[in-house]
Amino acid sequence: MYKFTDRRGAIPRLLFATRVAFDEIIQRYAIAGTIAVREKFVRGAAAAGNESEKTMANKSLAKGPSDTCVLVTGGAGFIGSHTCVELLNRGYRVVVLDDLSNSSEVALDRVRTITGIDDDRLAFYEASILDREALDRVFTENDIDAIIHFAGFKAVGESVQKPLEYYWNNVAGTLVLCEAARDHGCKNLVFSSSATVYGEPEFIPITEDCPKHDATNPYGQTKSMLEQVLTDLYVGDNEWNVVLLRYFNPIGAHESGLIGEDPKGIPNNLLPYVAQVAVGKLACVGVFGDDYPTSDGTGVRDYIHVVDLARGHVAALDWMGGKVGTGAANTLGTIAGEPADDGTRRGVGIFNLGTGTGSSVLDVVHAFERACGKELPYEVKPRRAGDIAENYAACDKARDELGWIAEYDLDRMCADSWRWQSQNPNGYSTAAPIA
Ligand code: NAD
Ligand code: UD1
C-alpha cells in the first residue's frame, strides 16, 4: 500500500509551488548568477501567462537518439524500467523522474547493469510530478526533447477506496507535468493509457476507433480524462505532438531476470499472483469465474511481454520524429496534424499495444506451469466485479504506422516472469548487490 502523504510532502509542496510567482523563481536563479537559467524562466513565465506559448516552437525530434534526451516519469516502475533499457540500448539519453512511491531505485541500478551504462546517459531525480519546482529543475538541468509519461497510481481496487488520491496524483500530476513541459518548450509526449478506456468493448478485436466507454473505477477514469486533456492540448496549440498508447495486459520481465514487476502486498493482477503461487509465497490461484462465454469459461485477455511494450515506446518516438509511418492508418482515432518543416509530427496519435491474441486465465496458469516445471493449485471463485469476459487488440495500426509488432508469446512471457520471480522472490526489497 502506498502512503499518500509521501515522505517529501508532495501535495503541500505542490500547493506552495504553484503559487510561487515566476518572478520570485527568476530572482532566486539570478542571484545565483545563472543568467542562462534565468532566461529560460523568463521564457517560461511569458509562456505561462500569455499568448506567446502558442508561438513557442516545440523541440525537434528529427535527430538521432544520441542527441535526444527523454524524460521518463515513473521510470523506476515496472514498464518504465524496461523502457529505460530499450531507450538506452537504442542510444537515447534518459532522465528518470520517480518519487519511488511504488518502486525502488534498485531497479535503476539494474538498468545500468543490463545496459552497461553507468554515466550521465541515465540520470535520476527522486521527485513527484506534482512538484513544480522539481520539474523546473529537471527541465533546466537537462535539455529534454520528449517525455514518456508513466508516473501514476494504477491499482483499480485502491482507486475506488481513494479516488481523491488517484485524481490528484494521476490527473493533477499530469497537468503540472504538461504545464512545466510547455513552459520549457517541450511538447512531445507519450502517455501510458490503457485498454480500460474501451470498457465493455463494442467489438473484438478492438481497434483504436472502438468507442470509449465510461470507466467503472477512478483509475480508469483518470486514463480517459487524461486522453481528453492531452487531445485538448493539441487542439489549443498545434505544436503538441502526443501519442496515447493503450496497453493491453503487460506481463513478463527482462530476460536477464534482473528487473520485473514488484507489486506491493498481495497482487491484484493475475500474472504476479500466479508467479507468487509458483514461488510459494501464496497458496493457490483464485480463478475469478469459469462461466464466461469463452473457450474454457474463464476470462480472456491480451497479454503482452513488457519488453515488447517497452519497444513500442521507442517506436512511438520514431513515429513522432517522422522517421516511420505512412500516415495511411491515421484515421483510426488519431488526429493527424500538419507535420513541422523538419518532418516531426504534430497531432494526437492513438495506438493499441497488444499481441492480437487472447489467452484465458487457465491458459496463463498452464503456461506458467510449463515455465516453472510444476503444477500450480487453483480454485474457481465467483466472478470479480467489473470484469469483462474477453478483450484483445487489433494491432494493425501499430504495425503499419509504428513499424512495431509484438514478438514474444505467452510461454516466453511466463518463462521470463518465472526467472525474475524465482531470482527475486521478494522483489527489490531484499535485493542482493549485483556482482
Ligand atoms: P508502476 O507502479 O510499476 O510504475 C509507476 C511508477 O510511477 C512507479 O515507479 C511510481 O513510483 C511512480 N510514480 C507514481 N506516482 C508518481 C508521482 N506523482 N511522481 C513521480 N513518480 C510517480 O506501474 P507500471 O505497471 O509500470 O505502469 C506504468 C504506467 O502504465 C502507469 O501510468 C499505469 O497506469 C499504466 N498502465 C499500466 C498497466 C499495467 O498493467 N501495468 C496497464 C495499462 C496502463
Ligand atoms: C486489470 C484492470 C485494468 C488494468 C489492468 C492492468 C480491473 C477490472 N481491470 O485488468 O483496468 O488496466 O488490470 O493493471 O481490475 N484473474 C483471476 N484471478 C486473479 C486475478 C485475475 O482469475 O487473482 C482474472 C481476471 O478475472 C481476468 C484476468 O485474470 O479475467 C486478468 O486480470 P488482471 O490481471 O487483473 O487484468 P484485467 O482485469 O484485464
Short mmCIF file of C-alpha atoms and ligand atoms in Angstrom, two decimals:
data_model
loop_
_atom_site.label_atom_id
_atom_site.label_comp_id
_atom_site.label_asym_id
_atom_site.label_seq_id
_atom_site.Cartn_x
_atom_site.Cartn_y
_atom_site.Cartn_z
CA MET A 1 0.00 0.00 0.00
CA TYR A 2 1.31 3.41 -0.80
CA LYS A 3 1.18 6.31 1.61
CA PHE A 4 -0.48 9.33 0.12
CA THR A 5 1.41 11.81 2.26
CA ASP A 6 4.76 10.88 0.91
CA ARG A 7 7.91 11.47 2.85
CA ARG A 8 8.65 14.63 0.93
CA GLY A 9 5.15 16.07 1.26
CA ALA A 10 4.45 16.39 -2.45
CA ILE A 11 0.94 17.80 -2.12
CA PRO A 12 1.68 20.63 0.28
CA ARG A 13 4.70 21.44 -1.82
CA LEU A 14 2.56 21.48 -4.94
CA LEU A 15 0.11 23.90 -3.38
CA PHE A 16 3.02 26.09 -2.44
CA ALA A 17 4.96 25.66 -5.64
CA THR A 18 2.08 26.52 -7.94
CA ARG A 19 1.69 29.77 -6.07
CA VAL A 20 5.32 30.80 -6.22
CA ALA A 21 5.48 33.71 -8.64
CA PHE A 22 7.76 33.20 -11.57
CA ASP A 23 9.46 36.49 -10.70
CA GLU A 24 10.47 35.01 -7.40
CA ILE A 25 11.94 31.96 -9.10
CA ILE A 26 13.71 34.15 -11.63
CA GLN A 27 15.20 36.25 -8.86
CA ARG A 28 16.36 33.19 -6.99
CA TYR A 29 18.25 31.95 -10.01
CA ALA A 30 19.51 35.40 -10.97
CA ILE A 31 21.01 35.80 -7.52
CA ALA A 32 22.79 32.54 -8.10
CA GLY A 33 24.20 34.20 -11.17
CA THR A 34 22.82 31.70 -13.63
CA ILE A 35 21.87 34.00 -16.44
CA ALA A 36 21.04 31.27 -18.95
CA VAL A 37 18.72 29.64 -16.46
CA ARG A 38 17.16 33.00 -15.74
CA GLU A 39 16.42 33.48 -19.42
CA LYS A 40 14.79 30.10 -19.58
CA PHE A 41 12.50 31.03 -16.74
CA VAL A 42 11.67 34.36 -18.34
CA ARG A 43 10.62 32.49 -21.46
CA GLY A 44 8.66 30.06 -19.32
CA ALA A 45 6.97 32.86 -17.45
CA ALA A 46 5.92 34.51 -20.68
CA ALA A 47 4.59 31.23 -21.98
CA ALA A 48 2.62 30.57 -18.83
CA GLY A 49 0.96 33.93 -18.81
CA ASN A 50 0.05 34.90 -22.35
CA GLU A 51 -0.38 34.02 -25.99
CA SER A 52 3.33 33.62 -26.69
CA GLU A 53 3.10 29.99 -25.60
CA LYS A 54 1.34 29.26 -28.89
CA THR A 55 4.24 30.51 -30.97
CA MET A 56 6.93 28.86 -28.85
CA ALA A 57 8.39 26.17 -31.07
CA ASN A 58 8.37 22.60 -29.94
CA LYS A 59 11.60 20.63 -29.63
CA SER A 60 12.52 18.87 -32.85
CA LEU A 61 12.71 15.08 -32.80
CA ALA A 62 14.26 14.98 -36.28
CA LYS A 63 17.66 13.94 -34.95
CA GLY A 64 19.49 10.86 -33.81
CA PRO A 65 18.92 9.13 -30.45
CA SER A 66 22.28 10.21 -29.03
CA ASP A 67 21.20 13.85 -29.49
CA THR A 68 17.79 13.20 -27.96
CA CYS A 69 17.07 13.39 -24.25
CA VAL A 70 13.94 11.65 -23.00
CA LEU A 71 12.33 12.37 -19.64
CA VAL A 72 10.82 9.13 -18.33
CA THR A 73 8.39 9.83 -15.49
CA GLY A 74 7.78 6.72 -13.39
CA GLY A 75 10.94 5.26 -14.93
CA ALA A 76 11.80 3.14 -11.88
CA GLY A 77 8.50 1.25 -12.19
CA PHE A 78 7.66 -1.97 -13.97
CA ILE A 79 7.10 -0.72 -17.52
CA GLY A 80 9.28 2.36 -17.06
CA SER A 81 12.43 0.42 -16.10
CA HIS A 82 12.09 -1.87 -19.12
CA THR A 83 11.55 1.15 -21.35
CA CYS A 84 14.72 2.77 -19.97
CA VAL A 85 16.66 -0.33 -21.04
CA GLU A 86 15.28 -0.16 -24.57
CA LEU A 87 15.88 3.58 -24.85
CA LEU A 88 19.46 3.28 -23.61
CA ASN A 89 20.11 0.31 -25.91
CA ARG A 90 18.96 2.48 -28.82
CA GLY A 91 21.36 5.25 -27.76
CA TYR A 92 18.94 7.75 -26.20
CA ARG A 93 19.86 9.87 -23.21
CA VAL A 94 17.42 9.23 -20.37
CA VAL A 95 16.35 11.27 -17.36
CA VAL A 96 14.13 9.41 -14.90
CA LEU A 97 11.83 11.27 -12.54
CA ASP A 98 10.16 9.00 -9.99
CA ASP A 99 9.01 9.55 -6.41
CA LEU A 100 9.57 5.82 -5.66
CA SER A 101 6.04 5.60 -4.23
CA ASN A 102 5.65 2.22 -5.95
CA SER A 103 9.18 1.31 -6.94
CA SER A 104 12.79 1.05 -5.87
CA GLU A 105 15.93 2.78 -7.03
CA VAL A 106 17.48 -0.70 -7.21
CA ALA A 107 15.56 -1.11 -10.48
CA LEU A 108 17.61 1.72 -11.97
CA ASP A 109 20.87 0.22 -10.70
CA ARG A 110 19.87 -2.91 -12.55
CA VAL A 111 19.01 -0.96 -15.68
CA ARG A 112 22.61 0.29 -15.53
CA THR A 113 23.87 -3.29 -15.14
CA ILE A 114 21.80 -4.60 -18.06
CA THR A 115 22.81 -1.81 -20.42
CA GLY A 116 26.39 -1.41 -19.18
CA ILE A 117 25.73 2.32 -18.95
CA ASP A 118 26.99 3.89 -15.76
CA ASP A 119 27.35 7.54 -16.75
CA ASP A 120 25.16 10.59 -17.27
CA ARG A 121 23.31 9.00 -20.16
CA LEU A 122 20.98 7.86 -17.35
CA ALA A 123 20.13 10.45 -14.70
CA PHE A 124 17.70 10.06 -11.81
CA TYR A 125 15.64 12.61 -9.88
CA GLU A 126 13.66 11.36 -6.89
CA ALA A 127 10.68 13.70 -7.07
CA SER A 128 6.98 13.81 -7.79
CA ILE A 129 5.34 15.05 -10.97
CA LEU A 130 3.21 17.13 -8.60
CA ASP A 131 6.29 19.09 -7.59
CA ARG A 132 6.55 22.01 -10.00
CA GLU A 133 9.84 23.24 -8.59
CA ALA A 134 11.45 19.84 -9.05
CA LEU A 135 10.14 19.68 -12.61
CA ASP A 136 11.58 23.11 -13.37
CA ARG A 137 14.91 21.89 -12.05
CA VAL A 138 14.79 18.79 -14.27
CA PHE A 139 13.93 20.80 -17.38
CA THR A 140 16.55 23.42 -16.57
CA GLU A 141 19.36 20.99 -15.88
CA ASN A 142 18.58 18.79 -18.87
CA ASP A 143 17.66 19.68 -22.43
CA ILE A 144 14.58 17.46 -22.52
CA ASP A 145 13.28 16.72 -26.04
CA ALA A 146 10.44 14.32 -25.27
CA ILE A 147 8.58 12.86 -22.34
CA ILE A 148 7.40 9.32 -21.81
CA HIS A 149 4.89 9.66 -19.02
CA PHE A 150 4.38 6.53 -16.91
CA ALA A 151 4.11 8.08 -13.44
CA GLY A 152 0.81 7.43 -11.73
CA PHE A 153 -1.08 5.13 -9.40
CA LYS A 154 -2.52 2.05 -11.06
CA ALA A 155 -4.40 -0.19 -8.61
CA VAL A 156 -8.03 -0.43 -9.71
CA GLY A 157 -9.47 -1.53 -6.34
CA GLU A 158 -7.46 1.01 -4.38
CA SER A 159 -8.67 3.77 -6.70
CA VAL A 160 -12.26 3.03 -5.65
CA GLN A 161 -11.25 3.47 -1.99
CA LYS A 162 -9.04 6.51 -2.58
CA PRO A 163 -10.46 8.46 -5.51
CA LEU A 164 -9.08 11.77 -4.30
CA GLU A 165 -5.54 10.45 -4.18
CA TYR A 166 -5.89 8.93 -7.65
CA TYR A 167 -7.30 12.07 -9.25
CA TRP A 168 -4.64 14.19 -7.56
CA ASN A 169 -1.73 12.04 -8.45
CA ASN A 170 -2.72 10.98 -11.94
CA VAL A 171 -4.72 13.94 -13.22
CA ALA A 172 -3.30 16.89 -11.29
CA GLY A 173 0.19 15.39 -11.60
CA THR A 174 -0.12 15.21 -15.38
CA LEU A 175 -1.41 18.79 -15.53
CA VAL A 176 1.59 20.04 -13.56
CA LEU A 177 3.93 18.00 -15.77
CA CYS A 178 2.40 19.28 -19.01
CA GLU A 179 2.46 22.86 -17.80
CA ALA A 180 6.13 22.59 -16.88
CA ALA A 181 6.91 20.87 -20.20
CA ARG A 182 5.12 23.56 -22.18
CA ASP A 183 6.84 26.33 -20.29
CA HIS A 184 10.18 24.80 -21.15
CA GLY A 185 9.27 24.37 -24.82
CA CYS A 186 8.91 20.59 -24.83
CA LYS A 187 5.61 19.47 -26.34
CA ASN A 188 6.44 15.88 -27.33
CA LEU A 189 4.71 13.44 -25.02
CA VAL A 190 3.94 9.72 -24.98
CA PHE A 191 1.24 8.78 -22.49
CA SER A 192 0.58 5.41 -20.80
CA SER A 193 -3.07 4.80 -21.44
CA SER A 194 -4.91 1.55 -21.09
CA ALA A 195 -7.36 -0.75 -22.85
CA THR A 196 -9.55 0.02 -19.86
CA VAL A 197 -10.77 3.12 -21.79
CA TYR A 198 -12.78 0.80 -24.08
CA GLY A 199 -14.73 -0.55 -21.09
CA GLU A 200 -17.00 -3.38 -22.25
CA PRO A 201 -15.76 -3.33 -25.87
CA GLU A 202 -18.31 -2.95 -28.66
CA PHE A 203 -16.34 -5.32 -30.87
CA ILE A 204 -13.34 -7.62 -30.72
CA PRO A 205 -10.58 -7.46 -31.78
CA ILE A 206 -10.59 -3.88 -30.52
CA THR A 207 -9.40 -1.26 -32.99
CA GLU A 208 -8.43 2.26 -31.93
CA ASP A 209 -11.74 3.66 -33.16
CA CYS A 210 -13.76 1.31 -30.97
CA PRO A 211 -15.93 3.72 -28.94
CA LYS A 212 -14.69 4.50 -25.45
CA HIS A 213 -17.00 3.71 -22.55
CA ASP A 214 -17.29 5.09 -19.06
CA ALA A 215 -14.75 3.53 -16.76
CA THR A 216 -16.13 1.66 -13.78
CA ASN A 217 -13.46 2.95 -11.40
CA PRO A 218 -11.49 6.16 -10.74
CA TYR A 219 -8.24 4.68 -12.09
CA GLY A 220 -9.87 4.05 -15.47
CA GLN A 221 -11.47 7.49 -15.36
CA THR A 222 -8.08 9.12 -14.93
CA LYS A 223 -6.86 7.42 -18.12
CA SER A 224 -9.91 8.54 -20.10
CA MET A 225 -9.77 12.04 -18.70
CA LEU A 226 -6.08 12.40 -19.45
CA GLU A 227 -6.56 11.20 -23.02
CA GLN A 228 -9.04 14.07 -23.35
CA VAL A 229 -6.75 16.58 -21.66
CA LEU A 230 -3.84 15.68 -23.93
CA THR A 231 -6.04 15.85 -27.02
CA ASP A 232 -7.29 19.28 -25.95
CA LEU A 233 -3.68 20.43 -25.51
CA TYR A 234 -3.11 19.77 -29.19
CA VAL A 235 -6.40 21.36 -30.22
CA GLY A 236 -5.42 24.51 -28.32
CA ASP A 237 -1.82 24.57 -29.51
CA ASN A 238 -0.96 22.72 -32.72
CA GLU A 239 2.69 22.44 -31.71
CA TRP A 240 1.89 19.47 -29.46
CA ASN A 241 2.98 16.04 -30.62
CA VAL A 242 1.19 13.48 -28.46
CA VAL A 243 0.96 9.71 -28.60
CA LEU A 244 -1.57 7.83 -26.49
CA LEU A 245 -0.54 4.20 -26.07
CA ARG A 246 -3.36 1.93 -24.94
CA TYR A 247 -1.70 -1.02 -23.28
CA PHE A 248 -3.45 -4.35 -23.01
CA ASN A 249 -2.09 -6.63 -20.24
CA PRO A 250 1.66 -6.19 -19.72
CA ILE A 251 3.41 -9.16 -18.08
CA GLY A 252 6.81 -10.85 -18.23
CA ALA A 253 10.18 -9.43 -17.32
CA HIS A 254 13.57 -8.68 -18.80
CA GLU A 255 15.32 -11.89 -19.91
CA SER A 256 18.19 -11.19 -17.50
CA GLY A 257 15.86 -11.75 -14.54
CA LEU A 258 17.18 -8.50 -13.06
CA ILE A 259 14.10 -6.32 -13.49
CA GLY A 260 10.41 -7.20 -13.35
CA GLU A 261 7.11 -6.45 -11.69
CA ASP A 262 7.36 -5.92 -7.93
CA PRO A 263 3.85 -5.40 -6.58
CA LYS A 264 3.43 -4.20 -3.01
CA GLY A 265 1.29 -6.51 -0.87
CA ILE A 266 -0.94 -9.19 -2.35
CA PRO A 267 -1.09 -8.78 -6.13
CA ASN A 268 -4.41 -7.84 -7.74
CA ASN A 269 -3.46 -8.83 -11.25
CA LEU A 270 -3.35 -12.40 -12.48
CA LEU A 271 0.25 -12.89 -13.54
CA PRO A 272 2.02 -11.63 -10.40
CA TYR A 273 -0.45 -13.66 -8.33
CA VAL A 274 0.34 -16.84 -10.28
CA ALA A 275 4.08 -16.11 -10.02
CA GLN A 276 3.83 -15.79 -6.23
CA VAL A 277 1.95 -19.08 -6.00
CA ALA A 278 4.70 -20.66 -8.10
CA VAL A 279 7.40 -19.35 -5.77
CA GLY A 280 5.49 -20.50 -2.67
CA LYS A 281 4.53 -17.09 -1.26
CA LEU A 282 0.82 -17.63 -1.92
CA ALA A 283 -1.11 -20.89 -1.59
CA CYS A 284 -3.48 -21.12 -4.52
CA VAL A 285 -4.58 -19.16 -7.60
CA GLY A 286 -8.18 -17.95 -7.41
CA VAL A 287 -9.77 -18.15 -10.86
CA PHE A 288 -12.40 -15.41 -10.99
CA GLY A 289 -15.27 -17.13 -12.79
CA ASP A 290 -15.46 -20.09 -15.16
CA ASP A 291 -18.85 -19.34 -16.66
CA TYR A 292 -17.91 -16.62 -19.16
CA PRO A 293 -18.80 -17.17 -22.82
CA THR A 294 -15.18 -18.04 -23.68
CA SER A 295 -13.46 -21.26 -24.80
CA ASP A 296 -12.92 -22.61 -21.26
CA GLY A 297 -15.26 -20.27 -19.38
CA THR A 298 -12.51 -18.13 -17.84
CA GLY A 299 -11.71 -14.51 -18.72
CA VAL A 300 -9.69 -13.86 -21.88
CA ARG A 301 -7.09 -11.08 -22.14
CA ASP A 302 -4.37 -9.92 -24.50
CA TYR A 303 -1.15 -10.43 -22.51
CA ILE A 304 1.87 -8.61 -23.88
CA HIS A 305 5.53 -9.03 -22.92
CA VAL A 306 6.77 -5.92 -21.14
CA VAL A 307 9.87 -5.81 -23.35
CA ASP A 308 7.68 -5.73 -26.48
CA LEU A 309 5.67 -3.00 -24.82
CA ALA A 310 8.82 -1.05 -23.98
CA ARG A 311 9.94 -1.29 -27.61
CA GLY A 312 6.56 0.10 -28.62
CA HIS A 313 7.52 3.32 -26.81
CA VAL A 314 10.76 3.59 -28.74
CA ALA A 315 8.78 3.04 -31.95
CA ALA A 316 6.40 5.81 -30.87
CA LEU A 317 9.35 8.21 -30.57
CA ASP A 318 10.44 7.26 -34.11
CA TRP A 319 6.92 7.95 -35.32
CA MET A 320 6.78 11.31 -33.56
CA GLY A 321 10.08 12.23 -35.20
CA GLY A 322 8.60 11.40 -38.63
CA LYS A 323 11.10 8.54 -39.08
CA VAL A 324 8.49 5.80 -39.54
CA GLY A 325 4.87 5.66 -40.63
CA THR A 326 2.98 6.41 -43.79
CA GLY A 327 0.03 8.25 -42.30
CA ALA A 328 -2.25 5.73 -44.02
CA ALA A 329 -3.80 4.40 -40.81
CA ASN A 330 -4.10 7.79 -39.20
CA THR A 331 -7.84 7.88 -39.26
CA LEU A 332 -8.33 5.31 -36.51
CA GLY A 333 -8.93 7.59 -33.58
CA THR A 334 -5.93 9.76 -34.37
CA ILE A 335 -5.82 13.50 -35.01
CA ALA A 336 -3.10 13.92 -37.62
CA GLY A 337 -1.72 17.43 -37.62
CA GLU A 338 0.34 19.09 -40.33
CA PRO A 339 3.94 17.96 -39.76
CA ALA A 340 6.63 20.51 -38.91
CA ASP A 341 9.11 21.59 -41.60
CA ASP A 342 11.66 19.06 -40.35
CA GLY A 343 9.16 16.18 -40.69
CA THR A 344 8.44 15.94 -36.97
CA ARG A 345 4.79 15.04 -36.46
CA ARG A 346 2.16 17.09 -34.71
CA GLY A 347 -1.20 15.87 -33.53
CA VAL A 348 -2.50 13.05 -31.35
CA GLY A 349 -1.62 9.52 -32.35
CA ILE A 350 -3.52 6.68 -30.71
CA PHE A 351 -2.18 3.13 -30.76
CA ASN A 352 -3.16 -0.16 -29.16
CA LEU A 353 -0.19 -2.12 -27.87
CA GLY A 354 -1.11 -5.78 -27.58
CA THR A 355 -0.38 -9.03 -29.38
CA GLY A 356 -3.77 -9.52 -31.03
CA THR A 357 -4.10 -12.89 -29.28
CA GLY A 358 -6.44 -13.68 -26.41
CA SER A 359 -5.44 -16.10 -23.62
CA SER A 360 -7.72 -17.40 -20.88
CA VAL A 361 -6.90 -17.47 -17.17
CA LEU A 362 -6.31 -21.22 -17.42
CA ASP A 363 -4.05 -20.73 -20.47
CA VAL A 364 -1.93 -18.46 -18.28
CA VAL A 365 -1.87 -20.88 -15.35
CA HIS A 366 -0.82 -23.74 -17.64
CA ALA A 367 1.83 -21.67 -19.45
CA PHE A 368 3.28 -20.74 -16.08
CA GLU A 369 3.29 -24.40 -15.05
CA ARG A 370 5.41 -25.16 -18.11
CA ALA A 371 7.74 -22.30 -17.19
CA CYS A 372 8.28 -23.30 -13.56
CA GLY A 373 8.09 -27.05 -14.12
CA LYS A 374 5.41 -27.83 -11.56
CA GLU A 375 1.65 -27.96 -11.22
CA LEU A 376 0.03 -24.92 -9.69
CA PRO A 377 -3.00 -25.24 -7.44
CA TYR A 378 -6.01 -23.21 -8.50
CA GLU A 379 -9.58 -22.86 -7.35
CA VAL A 380 -12.56 -21.40 -9.17
CA LYS A 381 -14.09 -18.43 -7.36
CA PRO A 382 -17.01 -16.12 -8.19
CA ARG A 383 -16.56 -13.53 -10.94
CA ARG A 384 -14.76 -10.34 -9.93
CA ALA A 385 -16.98 -7.26 -10.06
CA GLY A 386 -16.31 -5.08 -13.09
CA ASP A 387 -14.53 -7.79 -15.12
CA ILE A 388 -15.37 -8.33 -18.76
CA ALA A 389 -15.39 -11.72 -20.48
CA GLU A 390 -12.91 -11.06 -23.21
CA ASN A 391 -10.74 -8.40 -24.77
CA TYR A 392 -7.88 -8.39 -27.19
CA ALA A 393 -6.41 -5.85 -29.51
CA ALA A 394 -6.28 -5.29 -33.21
CA CYS A 395 -2.64 -4.28 -33.66
CA ASP A 396 -2.64 -3.47 -37.39
CA LYS A 397 -2.32 0.25 -36.85
CA ALA A 398 0.77 -0.06 -34.64
CA ARG A 399 2.27 -2.45 -37.19
CA ASP A 400 1.56 -0.22 -40.21
CA GLU A 401 2.36 3.15 -38.65
CA LEU A 402 4.93 2.46 -35.94
CA GLY A 403 6.52 -0.48 -37.69
CA TRP A 404 6.08 -2.30 -34.39
CA ILE A 405 4.86 -5.79 -33.69
CA ALA A 406 4.94 -7.86 -30.50
CA GLU A 407 7.44 -10.71 -30.82
CA TYR A 408 7.10 -12.78 -27.68
CA ASP A 409 4.42 -15.40 -26.98
CA LEU A 410 2.76 -16.41 -23.71
CA ASP A 411 5.31 -19.17 -22.96
CA ARG A 412 8.16 -16.67 -23.27
CA MET A 413 6.31 -14.16 -21.08
CA CYS A 414 5.87 -16.77 -18.35
CA ALA A 415 9.44 -18.07 -18.66
CA ASP A 416 10.85 -14.57 -18.19
CA SER A 417 8.42 -13.79 -15.42
CA TRP A 418 9.42 -17.00 -13.60
CA ARG A 419 13.13 -16.18 -13.93
CA TRP A 420 12.53 -12.77 -12.34
CA GLN A 421 10.25 -14.15 -9.60
CA SER A 422 12.47 -17.10 -8.68
CA GLN A 423 15.64 -14.99 -8.61
CA ASN A 424 13.92 -12.20 -6.64
CA PRO A 425 11.20 -13.84 -4.53
CA ASN A 426 10.80 -10.65 -2.51
CA GLY A 427 11.22 -8.29 -5.40
CA TYR A 428 13.72 -5.49 -4.92
CA SER A 429 13.27 -5.29 -1.16
CA THR A 430 15.91 -7.88 -0.34
CA ALA A 431 17.92 -7.33 -3.46
CA ALA A 432 21.47 -8.55 -3.14
CA PRO A 433 24.15 -6.29 -4.59
CA ILE A 434 24.86 -7.18 -8.18
CA ALA A 435 28.19 -8.87 -8.63
P1 NAD B 1 4.39 1.08 -11.65
O1 NAD B 1 3.63 1.43 -10.42
O2 NAD B 1 5.35 -0.04 -11.59
O3 NAD B 1 5.15 2.37 -12.19
C1 NAD B 1 4.67 3.67 -11.97
C2 NAD B 1 5.82 4.47 -11.42
O4 NAD B 1 5.39 5.81 -11.20
C3 NAD B 1 6.33 3.94 -10.08
O5 NAD B 1 7.73 3.82 -10.14
C4 NAD B 1 5.92 5.02 -9.06
O6 NAD B 1 6.85 5.12 -8.00
C5 NAD B 1 5.89 6.24 -9.94
N1 NAD B 1 5.00 7.30 -9.50
C6 NAD B 1 3.72 7.22 -9.07
N2 NAD B 1 3.25 8.45 -8.79
C7 NAD B 1 4.26 9.32 -9.05
C8 NAD B 1 4.40 10.72 -8.96
N3 NAD B 1 3.40 11.51 -8.53
N4 NAD B 1 5.57 11.29 -9.32
C9 NAD B 1 6.60 10.52 -9.75
N5 NAD B 1 6.53 9.19 -9.84
C10 NAD B 1 5.37 8.59 -9.50
O7 NAD B 1 3.32 0.83 -12.82
P2 NAD B 1 3.54 0.27 -14.28
O8 NAD B 1 2.87 -1.03 -14.35
O9 NAD B 1 4.94 0.40 -14.69
O10 NAD B 1 2.63 1.30 -15.07
C11 NAD B 1 3.17 2.45 -15.68
C12 NAD B 1 2.04 3.24 -16.30
O11 NAD B 1 1.34 2.43 -17.24
C13 NAD B 1 1.00 3.73 -15.30
O12 NAD B 1 0.57 5.01 -15.70
C14 NAD B 1 -0.12 2.73 -15.46
O13 NAD B 1 -1.37 3.27 -15.14
C15 NAD B 1 -0.04 2.44 -16.95
N6 NAD B 1 -0.62 1.13 -17.29
C16 NAD B 1 -0.16 0.02 -16.66
C17 NAD B 1 -0.72 -1.21 -16.97
C18 NAD B 1 -0.23 -2.46 -16.27
O14 NAD B 1 -0.90 -3.47 -16.34
N7 NAD B 1 0.92 -2.45 -15.62
C19 NAD B 1 -1.75 -1.30 -17.92
C20 NAD B 1 -2.18 -0.14 -18.55
C21 NAD B 1 -1.61 1.08 -18.23
C1 UD1 B 2 -6.97 -5.01 -14.73
C2 UD1 B 2 -7.79 -3.76 -14.58
C3 UD1 B 2 -7.42 -2.80 -15.70
C4 UD1 B 2 -5.92 -2.52 -15.69
C5 UD1 B 2 -5.18 -3.85 -15.79
C6 UD1 B 2 -3.69 -3.69 -15.70
C7 UD1 B 2 -9.84 -4.49 -13.47
C8 UD1 B 2 -11.30 -4.67 -13.61
N1 UD1 B 2 -9.19 -4.10 -14.59
O1 UD1 B 2 -7.26 -5.59 -15.98
O2 UD1 B 2 -8.13 -1.58 -15.52
O3 UD1 B 2 -5.58 -1.69 -16.79
O4 UD1 B 2 -5.60 -4.71 -14.72
O5 UD1 B 2 -3.32 -3.17 -14.46
O6 UD1 B 2 -9.27 -4.68 -12.42
N2 UD1 B 2 -7.94 -13.04 -12.57
C9 UD1 B 2 -8.13 -14.19 -11.85
N3 UD1 B 2 -7.52 -14.29 -10.64
C10 UD1 B 2 -6.76 -13.30 -10.11
C11 UD1 B 2 -6.57 -12.12 -10.86
C12 UD1 B 2 -7.19 -12.02 -12.08
O7 UD1 B 2 -8.81 -15.11 -12.31
O8 UD1 B 2 -6.24 -13.46 -8.98
C13 UD1 B 2 -8.53 -12.95 -13.91
C14 UD1 B 2 -9.45 -11.76 -14.13
O9 UD1 B 2 -10.76 -12.08 -13.81
C15 UD1 B 2 -9.23 -11.51 -15.64
C16 UD1 B 2 -7.79 -11.94 -15.89
O10 UD1 B 2 -7.45 -12.79 -14.81
O11 UD1 B 2 -10.08 -12.34 -16.40
C17 UD1 B 2 -6.81 -10.78 -15.92
O12 UD1 B 2 -6.98 -10.00 -14.73
P1 UD1 B 2 -5.97 -8.81 -14.35
O13 UD1 B 2 -4.57 -9.30 -14.44
O14 UD1 B 2 -6.42 -8.24 -13.06
O15 UD1 B 2 -6.16 -7.78 -15.54
P2 UD1 B 2 -7.51 -7.11 -16.11
O16 UD1 B 2 -8.68 -7.47 -15.33
O17 UD1 B 2 -7.55 -7.40 -17.57
#
